[in-house]
Amino acid sequence: MTYAASVFGGYALTALAIVAYAAWVIRRGRALGRDVGIGATAASPSSSRSDPGTGQ
Amino acid sequence: MIETPEPDLRRQAQPPSMTGSVATRVLGSIGLAAAAVMAILALWISPADAVQGDAVRLMYVHVPSIWVAYGGFALTAFASMRVLWRTRGGIGGTEGVIADRQARHWDRVAGAAAELGVMFTALTLVTGSLWGKVTWGSYWQWDARLTTTVLLFVTYLGYLALRRLPTESRARARRSAVMALIAVVNLPIVHYSVDWWRTLHQEASLSLGPGGDRNYTGEMYWTLLYSWATFTVVALWIGMHRYRVLRLEELAEEAALEELLSVRRGEHSSEPSESDR
Protein backbone atom coordinates (compact mmCIF):
# COMPACT_ATOMS: atom_id res chain seq x y z
CA MET A 1 0.00 0.00 0.00
CA THR A 2 1.37 3.42 -0.91
CA TYR A 3 1.44 6.38 1.48
CA ALA A 4 -1.08 8.24 -0.68
CA ALA A 5 -3.51 5.31 -0.69
CA SER A 6 -3.37 4.89 3.08
CA VAL A 7 -3.86 8.61 3.69
CA PHE A 8 -6.72 8.80 1.21
CA GLY A 9 -8.30 5.67 2.68
CA GLY A 10 -8.00 6.99 6.22
CA TYR A 11 -9.55 10.36 5.44
CA ALA A 12 -12.28 8.89 3.23
CA LEU A 13 -13.28 6.29 5.83
CA THR A 14 -13.31 8.88 8.61
CA ALA A 15 -15.48 11.29 6.63
CA LEU A 16 -17.80 8.51 5.49
CA ALA A 17 -18.25 7.09 8.99
CA ILE A 18 -18.98 10.48 10.55
CA VAL A 19 -21.43 11.51 7.82
CA ALA A 20 -23.18 8.12 7.88
CA TYR A 21 -23.54 8.17 11.66
CA ALA A 22 -24.79 11.78 11.71
CA ALA A 23 -27.30 10.99 8.95
CA TRP A 24 -28.54 7.92 10.84
CA VAL A 25 -29.00 9.94 14.04
CA ILE A 26 -30.90 12.75 12.30
CA ARG A 27 -33.09 10.35 10.30
CA ARG A 28 -33.90 8.37 13.42
CA GLY A 29 -34.83 11.60 15.18
CA ARG A 30 -37.17 12.52 12.33
CA ALA A 31 -38.80 9.08 12.28
CA LEU A 32 -39.29 9.03 16.04
CA GLY A 33 -40.51 12.60 16.05
CA ARG A 34 -43.15 11.76 13.44
CA ASP A 35 -44.24 8.72 15.47
CA VAL A 36 -44.50 10.57 18.74
CA GLY A 37 -45.51 13.92 17.25
CA ILE A 38 -42.81 16.08 18.79
CA GLY A 39 -42.12 19.54 17.41
CA ALA A 40 -38.73 21.15 16.76
CA THR A 41 -39.32 23.57 19.59
CA ALA A 42 -39.53 20.56 21.85
CA ALA A 43 -36.00 19.64 20.86
CA SER A 44 -34.73 23.17 21.30
CA PRO A 45 -32.80 23.88 24.50
CA SER A 46 -34.34 27.35 24.72
CA SER A 47 -37.94 26.18 24.63
CA SER A 48 -38.23 24.94 28.19
CA ARG A 49 -36.35 24.81 31.43
CA SER A 50 -37.80 21.52 32.47
CA ASP A 51 -35.20 19.14 31.11
CA PRO A 52 -31.63 20.34 30.77
CA GLY A 53 -30.19 19.81 27.33
CA THR A 54 -33.28 18.95 25.37
CA GLY A 55 -35.65 21.52 26.65
CA GLN A 56 -38.15 18.76 27.16
CA MET B 1 -32.49 23.12 37.41
CA ILE B 2 -35.94 21.61 37.05
CA GLU B 3 -38.55 24.25 37.67
CA THR B 4 -41.54 23.63 35.46
CA PRO B 5 -43.63 20.55 34.80
CA GLU B 6 -43.03 18.74 31.54
CA PRO B 7 -45.19 20.35 28.81
CA ASP B 8 -47.43 18.29 26.56
CA LEU B 9 -45.13 18.18 23.57
CA ARG B 10 -47.28 15.89 21.48
CA ARG B 11 -49.66 18.72 20.57
CA GLN B 12 -47.02 20.84 18.87
CA ALA B 13 -46.71 21.14 15.11
CA GLN B 14 -44.29 18.84 13.31
CA PRO B 15 -41.27 20.58 11.78
CA PRO B 16 -38.78 19.15 9.25
CA SER B 17 -36.05 18.48 11.84
CA MET B 18 -37.06 16.85 15.09
CA THR B 19 -33.74 17.15 16.87
CA GLY B 20 -32.42 20.38 15.35
CA SER B 21 -32.19 23.76 17.06
CA VAL B 22 -30.30 27.01 16.62
CA ALA B 23 -27.42 25.54 18.65
CA THR B 24 -27.11 22.43 16.47
CA ARG B 25 -27.37 24.46 13.27
CA VAL B 26 -24.60 26.80 14.43
CA LEU B 27 -22.41 23.90 15.60
CA GLY B 28 -23.06 21.96 12.40
CA SER B 29 -22.12 24.94 10.22
CA ILE B 30 -18.94 25.61 12.23
CA GLY B 31 -18.04 21.92 12.10
CA LEU B 32 -18.48 21.73 8.34
CA ALA B 33 -16.41 24.87 7.68
CA ALA B 34 -13.75 23.75 10.17
CA ALA B 35 -13.53 20.32 8.50
CA ALA B 36 -12.95 21.94 5.10
CA VAL B 37 -10.13 24.10 6.52
CA MET B 38 -8.74 21.08 8.37
CA ALA B 39 -8.51 19.10 5.12
CA ILE B 40 -6.48 21.92 3.53
CA LEU B 41 -4.18 22.25 6.56
CA ALA B 42 -3.68 18.51 7.00
CA LEU B 43 -3.33 17.49 3.36
CA TRP B 44 -1.51 20.48 1.82
CA ILE B 45 -0.14 23.05 4.26
CA SER B 46 1.30 20.76 6.94
CA PRO B 47 4.66 19.35 5.78
CA ALA B 48 5.46 15.70 5.17
CA ASP B 49 7.51 13.97 7.86
CA ALA B 50 11.23 13.44 7.32
CA VAL B 51 10.93 9.71 8.11
CA GLN B 52 7.30 8.77 7.50
CA GLY B 53 6.67 11.04 4.54
CA ASP B 54 3.01 11.74 3.74
CA ALA B 55 1.83 8.88 5.96
CA VAL B 56 2.15 11.26 8.90
CA ARG B 57 -0.95 13.06 7.62
CA LEU B 58 -3.00 10.21 9.05
CA MET B 59 -2.08 11.57 12.46
CA TYR B 60 -4.53 14.47 11.98
CA VAL B 61 -7.49 12.07 11.96
CA HIS B 62 -6.06 9.23 14.07
CA VAL B 63 -4.97 11.22 17.13
CA PRO B 64 -7.99 13.59 17.38
CA SER B 65 -10.28 10.55 17.03
CA ILE B 66 -8.90 8.93 20.17
CA TRP B 67 -8.84 12.25 22.04
CA VAL B 68 -12.53 12.75 21.29
CA ALA B 69 -13.19 9.13 22.29
CA TYR B 70 -11.37 9.74 25.60
CA GLY B 71 -13.55 12.80 26.15
CA GLY B 72 -16.71 10.83 25.36
CA PHE B 73 -15.82 8.03 27.77
CA ALA B 74 -14.81 10.48 30.51
CA LEU B 75 -18.14 12.27 30.07
CA THR B 76 -19.93 8.91 30.23
CA ALA B 77 -18.21 8.19 33.54
CA PHE B 78 -19.08 11.62 34.96
CA ALA B 79 -22.71 11.35 33.83
CA SER B 80 -22.91 7.83 35.25
CA MET B 81 -21.78 9.10 38.64
CA ARG B 82 -24.56 11.66 38.45
CA VAL B 83 -27.06 8.91 37.55
CA LEU B 84 -26.04 6.83 40.58
CA TRP B 85 -26.17 9.91 42.80
CA ARG B 86 -29.63 10.97 41.59
CA THR B 87 -31.11 7.46 41.86
CA ARG B 88 -29.78 6.66 45.34
CA GLY B 89 -33.04 7.67 47.05
CA GLY B 90 -36.69 6.69 46.71
CA ILE B 91 -38.85 7.45 43.70
CA GLY B 92 -41.83 8.98 45.46
CA GLY B 93 -42.66 12.63 46.14
CA THR B 94 -41.70 15.83 44.34
CA GLU B 95 -38.01 15.41 45.12
CA GLY B 96 -38.12 11.86 43.81
CA VAL B 97 -39.69 13.04 40.55
CA ILE B 98 -37.08 15.77 40.13
CA ALA B 99 -34.24 13.36 40.92
CA ASP B 100 -35.67 10.85 38.46
CA ARG B 101 -35.85 13.45 35.71
CA GLN B 102 -32.28 14.54 36.33
CA ALA B 103 -31.13 10.93 36.42
CA ARG B 104 -32.76 10.38 33.02
CA HIS B 105 -30.99 13.47 31.69
CA TRP B 106 -27.58 12.23 32.84
CA ASP B 107 -28.36 8.73 31.59
CA ARG B 108 -29.01 10.16 28.12
CA VAL B 109 -25.77 12.17 28.30
CA ALA B 110 -23.90 8.96 29.23
CA GLY B 111 -25.50 7.00 26.38
CA ALA B 112 -24.87 9.64 23.72
CA ALA B 113 -21.26 10.23 24.83
CA ALA B 114 -20.47 6.50 24.97
CA GLU B 115 -21.84 5.92 21.48
CA LEU B 116 -19.69 8.74 20.12
CA GLY B 117 -16.72 7.34 22.03
CA VAL B 118 -17.23 3.94 20.43
CA MET B 119 -17.51 5.43 16.96
CA PHE B 120 -14.33 7.50 17.35
CA THR B 121 -12.46 4.55 18.88
CA ALA B 122 -13.43 2.48 15.83
CA LEU B 123 -12.08 5.26 13.61
CA THR B 124 -8.87 5.32 15.66
CA LEU B 125 -8.43 1.57 15.17
CA VAL B 126 -9.11 1.74 11.42
CA THR B 127 -6.88 4.74 10.71
CA GLY B 128 -4.22 3.27 13.00
CA SER B 129 -4.27 0.03 11.03
CA LEU B 130 -3.80 1.93 7.77
CA TRP B 131 -0.96 3.93 9.31
CA GLY B 132 0.59 0.76 10.72
CA LYS B 133 0.52 -0.96 7.33
CA VAL B 134 2.67 1.71 5.69
CA THR B 135 5.05 2.30 8.62
CA TRP B 136 5.30 -1.10 10.35
CA GLY B 137 4.35 -3.24 7.36
CA SER B 138 1.40 -4.75 9.23
CA TYR B 139 -2.23 -3.78 9.83
CA TRP B 140 -2.22 -5.20 13.33
CA GLN B 141 0.21 -6.04 16.12
CA TRP B 142 -0.68 -7.29 19.59
CA ASP B 143 1.14 -4.36 21.06
CA ALA B 144 0.12 -2.93 24.46
CA ARG B 145 -1.44 0.26 23.06
CA LEU B 146 -3.36 -1.52 20.31
CA THR B 147 -4.54 -4.32 22.57
CA THR B 148 -5.76 -2.03 25.34
CA THR B 149 -7.51 0.18 22.75
CA VAL B 150 -9.37 -2.74 21.22
CA LEU B 151 -10.30 -3.85 24.75
CA LEU B 152 -11.65 -0.35 25.39
CA PHE B 153 -13.71 -0.57 22.19
CA VAL B 154 -15.17 -3.99 23.04
CA THR B 155 -15.92 -2.97 26.65
CA TYR B 156 -17.94 0.04 25.54
CA LEU B 157 -19.72 -2.03 22.90
CA GLY B 158 -20.80 -4.19 25.84
CA TYR B 159 -21.88 -1.07 27.69
CA LEU B 160 -24.06 -0.02 24.73
CA ALA B 161 -25.52 -3.56 24.57
CA LEU B 162 -26.33 -3.38 28.29
CA ARG B 163 -28.18 -0.11 27.71
CA ARG B 164 -30.43 -1.88 25.20
CA LEU B 165 -31.55 -4.66 27.53
CA PRO B 166 -35.30 -4.51 27.95
CA THR B 167 -35.85 -3.75 31.61
CA GLU B 168 -37.19 -1.04 33.87
CA SER B 169 -35.50 2.27 32.95
CA ARG B 170 -34.23 3.11 36.44
CA ALA B 171 -32.62 -0.31 36.91
CA ARG B 172 -31.14 -0.16 33.42
CA ALA B 173 -29.69 3.30 34.06
CA ARG B 174 -28.09 2.19 37.34
CA ARG B 175 -26.61 -1.01 35.89
CA SER B 176 -25.23 0.88 32.88
CA ALA B 177 -23.76 3.52 35.17
CA VAL B 178 -21.92 0.89 37.23
CA MET B 179 -20.54 -0.67 34.06
CA ALA B 180 -19.43 2.72 32.74
CA LEU B 181 -17.50 3.35 35.96
CA ILE B 182 -15.77 -0.03 35.63
CA ALA B 183 -15.03 0.46 31.92
CA VAL B 184 -13.44 3.89 32.41
CA VAL B 185 -10.61 2.31 34.45
CA ASN B 186 -9.12 1.19 31.13
CA LEU B 187 -8.85 4.78 29.87
CA PRO B 188 -5.60 5.75 31.70
CA ILE B 189 -4.21 2.28 30.95
CA VAL B 190 -4.71 2.90 27.21
CA HIS B 191 -3.18 6.35 27.42
CA TYR B 192 -0.13 5.43 29.52
CA SER B 193 0.44 1.99 27.94
CA VAL B 194 3.14 3.49 25.71
CA ASP B 195 5.02 4.70 28.81
CA TRP B 196 4.42 1.67 31.02
CA TRP B 197 5.37 -1.02 28.50
CA ARG B 198 7.81 -1.27 25.64
CA THR B 199 5.57 -0.90 22.61
CA LEU B 200 5.78 -0.71 18.86
CA HIS B 201 3.37 2.20 18.99
CA GLN B 202 5.07 5.57 19.27
CA GLU B 203 4.92 7.68 22.44
CA ALA B 204 2.12 10.15 23.13
CA SER B 205 1.94 12.84 20.43
CA LEU B 206 1.65 15.61 22.99
CA SER B 207 2.45 15.64 26.68
CA LEU B 208 0.56 18.28 28.56
CA GLY B 209 1.52 19.85 31.85
CA PRO B 210 4.75 21.26 33.23
CA GLY B 211 7.80 19.90 31.51
CA GLY B 212 5.57 18.41 28.83
CA ASP B 213 7.43 17.25 25.80
CA ARG B 214 6.24 17.82 22.25
CA ASN B 215 6.97 15.27 19.59
CA TYR B 216 5.58 17.71 17.04
CA THR B 217 6.20 21.41 16.54
CA GLY B 218 5.33 24.21 14.15
CA GLU B 219 2.71 23.57 11.48
CA MET B 220 2.33 19.93 12.48
CA TYR B 221 1.61 20.90 16.08
CA TRP B 222 -0.96 23.56 15.24
CA THR B 223 -2.64 21.41 12.59
CA LEU B 224 -2.98 18.64 15.17
CA LEU B 225 -4.57 20.99 17.70
CA TYR B 226 -6.85 22.45 15.03
CA SER B 227 -7.93 18.96 13.94
CA TRP B 228 -8.74 18.08 17.53
CA ALA B 229 -10.89 21.24 17.85
CA THR B 230 -12.69 20.35 14.60
CA PHE B 231 -13.40 16.80 15.74
CA THR B 232 -14.65 18.12 19.07
CA VAL B 233 -17.13 20.50 17.41
CA VAL B 234 -18.39 17.75 15.10
CA ALA B 235 -18.73 15.34 18.04
CA LEU B 236 -20.66 17.93 20.06
CA TRP B 237 -23.00 18.53 17.13
CA ILE B 238 -23.75 14.82 16.66
CA GLY B 239 -23.91 14.32 20.43
CA MET B 240 -26.63 16.94 20.83
CA HIS B 241 -28.71 15.29 18.14
CA ARG B 242 -28.11 11.84 19.65
CA TYR B 243 -29.13 13.06 23.10
CA ARG B 244 -32.42 14.33 21.71
CA VAL B 245 -33.01 11.09 19.82
CA LEU B 246 -32.60 9.21 23.10
CA ARG B 247 -35.22 11.51 24.61
CA LEU B 248 -37.55 10.81 21.68
CA GLU B 249 -36.98 7.07 22.14
CA GLU B 250 -38.11 7.42 25.76
CA LEU B 251 -41.22 9.34 24.69
CA ALA B 252 -41.99 6.71 22.05
CA GLU B 253 -41.68 3.97 24.69
CA GLU B 254 -43.98 5.91 27.02
CA ALA B 255 -46.51 6.48 24.20
CA ALA B 256 -46.49 2.78 23.29
CA LEU B 257 -47.04 1.82 26.92
CA GLU B 258 -49.85 4.35 27.27
CA GLU B 259 -51.53 2.97 24.14
CA LEU B 260 -51.22 -0.58 25.43
CA LEU B 261 -52.76 0.41 28.74
CA SER B 262 -55.67 2.21 27.07
CA VAL B 263 -56.35 -0.88 24.92
CA ARG B 264 -56.37 -3.02 28.06
CA ARG B 265 -58.70 -0.58 29.79
CA GLY B 266 -60.98 -0.66 26.73
CA GLU B 267 -61.05 -4.45 26.81
CA HIS B 268 -62.05 -4.42 30.46
CA SER B 269 -64.81 -1.84 29.97
CA SER B 270 -66.29 -3.77 26.99
CA GLU B 271 -66.45 -7.04 28.97
CA PRO B 272 -70.02 -7.73 30.23
CA SER B 273 -70.37 -7.21 33.97
CA GLU B 274 -71.96 -9.74 36.34
CA SER B 275 -75.27 -7.80 36.43
CA ASP B 276 -75.52 -7.86 32.58
CA ARG B 277 -75.29 -11.65 32.44
Short mmCIF file of C-alpha atoms in Angstrom, two decimals, chain B:
data_model
loop_
_atom_site.label_atom_id
_atom_site.label_comp_id
_atom_site.label_asym_id
_atom_site.label_seq_id
_atom_site.Cartn_x
_atom_site.Cartn_y
_atom_site.Cartn_z
CA MET B 1 -32.49 23.12 37.41
CA ILE B 2 -35.94 21.61 37.05
CA GLU B 3 -38.55 24.25 37.67
CA THR B 4 -41.54 23.63 35.46
CA PRO B 5 -43.63 20.55 34.80
CA GLU B 6 -43.03 18.74 31.54
CA PRO B 7 -45.19 20.35 28.81
CA ASP B 8 -47.43 18.29 26.56
CA LEU B 9 -45.13 18.18 23.57
CA ARG B 10 -47.28 15.89 21.48
CA ARG B 11 -49.66 18.72 20.57
CA GLN B 12 -47.02 20.84 18.87
CA ALA B 13 -46.71 21.14 15.11
CA GLN B 14 -44.29 18.84 13.31
CA PRO B 15 -41.27 20.58 11.78
CA PRO B 16 -38.78 19.15 9.25
CA SER B 17 -36.05 18.48 11.84
CA MET B 18 -37.06 16.85 15.09
CA THR B 19 -33.74 17.15 16.87
CA GLY B 20 -32.42 20.38 15.35
CA SER B 21 -32.19 23.76 17.06
CA VAL B 22 -30.30 27.01 16.62
CA ALA B 23 -27.42 25.54 18.65
CA THR B 24 -27.11 22.43 16.47
CA ARG B 25 -27.37 24.46 13.27
CA VAL B 26 -24.60 26.80 14.43
CA LEU B 27 -22.41 23.90 15.60
CA GLY B 28 -23.06 21.96 12.40
CA SER B 29 -22.12 24.94 10.22
CA ILE B 30 -18.94 25.61 12.23
CA GLY B 31 -18.04 21.92 12.10
CA LEU B 32 -18.48 21.73 8.34
CA ALA B 33 -16.41 24.87 7.68
CA ALA B 34 -13.75 23.75 10.17
CA ALA B 35 -13.53 20.32 8.50
CA ALA B 36 -12.95 21.94 5.10
CA VAL B 37 -10.13 24.10 6.52
CA MET B 38 -8.74 21.08 8.37
CA ALA B 39 -8.51 19.10 5.12
CA ILE B 40 -6.48 21.92 3.53
CA LEU B 41 -4.18 22.25 6.56
CA ALA B 42 -3.68 18.51 7.00
CA LEU B 43 -3.33 17.49 3.36
CA TRP B 44 -1.51 20.48 1.82
CA ILE B 45 -0.14 23.05 4.26
CA SER B 46 1.30 20.76 6.94
CA PRO B 47 4.66 19.35 5.78
CA ALA B 48 5.46 15.70 5.17
CA ASP B 49 7.51 13.97 7.86
CA ALA B 50 11.23 13.44 7.32
CA VAL B 51 10.93 9.71 8.11
CA GLN B 52 7.30 8.77 7.50
CA GLY B 53 6.67 11.04 4.54
CA ASP B 54 3.01 11.74 3.74
CA ALA B 55 1.83 8.88 5.96
CA VAL B 56 2.15 11.26 8.90
CA ARG B 57 -0.95 13.06 7.62
CA LEU B 58 -3.00 10.21 9.05
CA MET B 59 -2.08 11.57 12.46
CA TYR B 60 -4.53 14.47 11.98
CA VAL B 61 -7.49 12.07 11.96
CA HIS B 62 -6.06 9.23 14.07
CA VAL B 63 -4.97 11.22 17.13
CA PRO B 64 -7.99 13.59 17.38
CA SER B 65 -10.28 10.55 17.03
CA ILE B 66 -8.90 8.93 20.17
CA TRP B 67 -8.84 12.25 22.04
CA VAL B 68 -12.53 12.75 21.29
CA ALA B 69 -13.19 9.13 22.29
CA TYR B 70 -11.37 9.74 25.60
CA GLY B 71 -13.55 12.80 26.15
CA GLY B 72 -16.71 10.83 25.36
CA PHE B 73 -15.82 8.03 27.77
CA ALA B 74 -14.81 10.48 30.51
CA LEU B 75 -18.14 12.27 30.07
CA THR B 76 -19.93 8.91 30.23
CA ALA B 77 -18.21 8.19 33.54
CA PHE B 78 -19.08 11.62 34.96
CA ALA B 79 -22.71 11.35 33.83
CA SER B 80 -22.91 7.83 35.25
CA MET B 81 -21.78 9.10 38.64
CA ARG B 82 -24.56 11.66 38.45
CA VAL B 83 -27.06 8.91 37.55
CA LEU B 84 -26.04 6.83 40.58
CA TRP B 85 -26.17 9.91 42.80
CA ARG B 86 -29.63 10.97 41.59
CA THR B 87 -31.11 7.46 41.86
CA ARG B 88 -29.78 6.66 45.34
CA GLY B 89 -33.04 7.67 47.05
CA GLY B 90 -36.69 6.69 46.71
CA ILE B 91 -38.85 7.45 43.70
CA GLY B 92 -41.83 8.98 45.46
CA GLY B 93 -42.66 12.63 46.14
CA THR B 94 -41.70 15.83 44.34
CA GLU B 95 -38.01 15.41 45.12
CA GLY B 96 -38.12 11.86 43.81
CA VAL B 97 -39.69 13.04 40.55
CA ILE B 98 -37.08 15.77 40.13
CA ALA B 99 -34.24 13.36 40.92
CA ASP B 100 -35.67 10.85 38.46
CA ARG B 101 -35.85 13.45 35.71
CA GLN B 102 -32.28 14.54 36.33
CA ALA B 103 -31.13 10.93 36.42
CA ARG B 104 -32.76 10.38 33.02
CA HIS B 105 -30.99 13.47 31.69
CA TRP B 106 -27.58 12.23 32.84
CA ASP B 107 -28.36 8.73 31.59
CA ARG B 108 -29.01 10.16 28.12
CA VAL B 109 -25.77 12.17 28.30
CA ALA B 110 -23.90 8.96 29.23
CA GLY B 111 -25.50 7.00 26.38
CA ALA B 112 -24.87 9.64 23.72
CA ALA B 113 -21.26 10.23 24.83
CA ALA B 114 -20.47 6.50 24.97
CA GLU B 115 -21.84 5.92 21.48
CA LEU B 116 -19.69 8.74 20.12
CA GLY B 117 -16.72 7.34 22.03
CA VAL B 118 -17.23 3.94 20.43
CA MET B 119 -17.51 5.43 16.96
CA PHE B 120 -14.33 7.50 17.35
CA THR B 121 -12.46 4.55 18.88
CA ALA B 122 -13.43 2.48 15.83
CA LEU B 123 -12.08 5.26 13.61
CA THR B 124 -8.87 5.32 15.66
CA LEU B 125 -8.43 1.57 15.17
CA VAL B 126 -9.11 1.74 11.42
CA THR B 127 -6.88 4.74 10.71
CA GLY B 128 -4.22 3.27 13.00
CA SER B 129 -4.27 0.03 11.03
CA LEU B 130 -3.80 1.93 7.77
CA TRP B 131 -0.96 3.93 9.31
CA GLY B 132 0.59 0.76 10.72
CA LYS B 133 0.52 -0.96 7.33
CA VAL B 134 2.67 1.71 5.69
CA THR B 135 5.05 2.30 8.62
CA TRP B 136 5.30 -1.10 10.35
CA GLY B 137 4.35 -3.24 7.36
CA SER B 138 1.40 -4.75 9.23
CA TYR B 139 -2.23 -3.78 9.83
CA TRP B 140 -2.22 -5.20 13.33
CA GLN B 141 0.21 -6.04 16.12
CA TRP B 142 -0.68 -7.29 19.59
CA ASP B 143 1.14 -4.36 21.06
CA ALA B 144 0.12 -2.93 24.46
CA ARG B 145 -1.44 0.26 23.06
CA LEU B 146 -3.36 -1.52 20.31
CA THR B 147 -4.54 -4.32 22.57
CA THR B 148 -5.76 -2.03 25.34
CA THR B 149 -7.51 0.18 22.75
CA VAL B 150 -9.37 -2.74 21.22
CA LEU B 151 -10.30 -3.85 24.75
CA LEU B 152 -11.65 -0.35 25.39
CA PHE B 153 -13.71 -0.57 22.19
CA VAL B 154 -15.17 -3.99 23.04
CA THR B 155 -15.92 -2.97 26.65
CA TYR B 156 -17.94 0.04 25.54
CA LEU B 157 -19.72 -2.03 22.90
CA GLY B 158 -20.80 -4.19 25.84
CA TYR B 159 -21.88 -1.07 27.69
CA LEU B 160 -24.06 -0.02 24.73
CA ALA B 161 -25.52 -3.56 24.57
CA LEU B 162 -26.33 -3.38 28.29
CA ARG B 163 -28.18 -0.11 27.71
CA ARG B 164 -30.43 -1.88 25.20
CA LEU B 165 -31.55 -4.66 27.53
CA PRO B 166 -35.30 -4.51 27.95
CA THR B 167 -35.85 -3.75 31.61
CA GLU B 168 -37.19 -1.04 33.87
CA SER B 169 -35.50 2.27 32.95
CA ARG B 170 -34.23 3.11 36.44
CA ALA B 171 -32.62 -0.31 36.91
CA ARG B 172 -31.14 -0.16 33.42
CA ALA B 173 -29.69 3.30 34.06
CA ARG B 174 -28.09 2.19 37.34
CA ARG B 175 -26.61 -1.01 35.89
CA SER B 176 -25.23 0.88 32.88
CA ALA B 177 -23.76 3.52 35.17
CA VAL B 178 -21.92 0.89 37.23
CA MET B 179 -20.54 -0.67 34.06
CA ALA B 180 -19.43 2.72 32.74
CA LEU B 181 -17.50 3.35 35.96
CA ILE B 182 -15.77 -0.03 35.63
CA ALA B 183 -15.03 0.46 31.92
CA VAL B 184 -13.44 3.89 32.41
CA VAL B 185 -10.61 2.31 34.45
CA ASN B 186 -9.12 1.19 31.13
CA LEU B 187 -8.85 4.78 29.87
CA PRO B 188 -5.60 5.75 31.70
CA ILE B 189 -4.21 2.28 30.95
CA VAL B 190 -4.71 2.90 27.21
CA HIS B 191 -3.18 6.35 27.42
CA TYR B 192 -0.13 5.43 29.52
CA SER B 193 0.44 1.99 27.94
CA VAL B 194 3.14 3.49 25.71
CA ASP B 195 5.02 4.70 28.81
CA TRP B 196 4.42 1.67 31.02
CA TRP B 197 5.37 -1.02 28.50
CA ARG B 198 7.81 -1.27 25.64
CA THR B 199 5.57 -0.90 22.61
CA LEU B 200 5.78 -0.71 18.86
CA HIS B 201 3.37 2.20 18.99
CA GLN B 202 5.07 5.57 19.27
CA GLU B 203 4.92 7.68 22.44
CA ALA B 204 2.12 10.15 23.13
CA SER B 205 1.94 12.84 20.43
CA LEU B 206 1.65 15.61 22.99
CA SER B 207 2.45 15.64 26.68
CA LEU B 208 0.56 18.28 28.56
CA GLY B 209 1.52 19.85 31.85
CA PRO B 210 4.75 21.26 33.23
CA GLY B 211 7.80 19.90 31.51
CA GLY B 212 5.57 18.41 28.83
CA ASP B 213 7.43 17.25 25.80
CA ARG B 214 6.24 17.82 22.25
CA ASN B 215 6.97 15.27 19.59
CA TYR B 216 5.58 17.71 17.04
CA THR B 217 6.20 21.41 16.54
CA GLY B 218 5.33 24.21 14.15
CA GLU B 219 2.71 23.57 11.48
CA MET B 220 2.33 19.93 12.48
CA TYR B 221 1.61 20.90 16.08
CA TRP B 222 -0.96 23.56 15.24
CA THR B 223 -2.64 21.41 12.59
CA LEU B 224 -2.98 18.64 15.17
CA LEU B 225 -4.57 20.99 17.70
CA TYR B 226 -6.85 22.45 15.03
CA SER B 227 -7.93 18.96 13.94
CA TRP B 228 -8.74 18.08 17.53
CA ALA B 229 -10.89 21.24 17.85
CA THR B 230 -12.69 20.35 14.60
CA PHE B 231 -13.40 16.80 15.74
CA THR B 232 -14.65 18.12 19.07
CA VAL B 233 -17.13 20.50 17.41
CA VAL B 234 -18.39 17.75 15.10
CA ALA B 235 -18.73 15.34 18.04
CA LEU B 236 -20.66 17.93 20.06
CA TRP B 237 -23.00 18.53 17.13
CA ILE B 238 -23.75 14.82 16.66
CA GLY B 239 -23.91 14.32 20.43
CA MET B 240 -26.63 16.94 20.83
CA HIS B 241 -28.71 15.29 18.14
CA ARG B 242 -28.11 11.84 19.65
CA TYR B 243 -29.13 13.06 23.10
CA ARG B 244 -32.42 14.33 21.71
CA VAL B 245 -33.01 11.09 19.82
CA LEU B 246 -32.60 9.21 23.10
CA ARG B 247 -35.22 11.51 24.61
CA LEU B 248 -37.55 10.81 21.68
CA GLU B 249 -36.98 7.07 22.14
CA GLU B 250 -38.11 7.42 25.76
CA LEU B 251 -41.22 9.34 24.69
CA ALA B 252 -41.99 6.71 22.05
CA GLU B 253 -41.68 3.97 24.69
CA GLU B 254 -43.98 5.91 27.02
CA ALA B 255 -46.51 6.48 24.20
CA ALA B 256 -46.49 2.78 23.29
CA LEU B 257 -47.04 1.82 26.92
CA GLU B 258 -49.85 4.35 27.27
CA GLU B 259 -51.53 2.97 24.14
CA LEU B 260 -51.22 -0.58 25.43
CA LEU B 261 -52.76 0.41 28.74
CA SER B 262 -55.67 2.21 27.07
CA VAL B 263 -56.35 -0.88 24.92
CA ARG B 264 -56.37 -3.02 28.06
CA ARG B 265 -58.70 -0.58 29.79
CA GLY B 266 -60.98 -0.66 26.73
CA GLU B 267 -61.05 -4.45 26.81
CA HIS B 268 -62.05 -4.42 30.46
CA SER B 269 -64.81 -1.84 29.97
CA SER B 270 -66.29 -3.77 26.99
CA GLU B 271 -66.45 -7.04 28.97
CA PRO B 272 -70.02 -7.73 30.23
CA SER B 273 -70.37 -7.21 33.97
CA GLU B 274 -71.96 -9.74 36.34
CA SER B 275 -75.27 -7.80 36.43
CA ASP B 276 -75.52 -7.86 32.58
CA ARG B 277 -75.29 -11.65 32.44
#
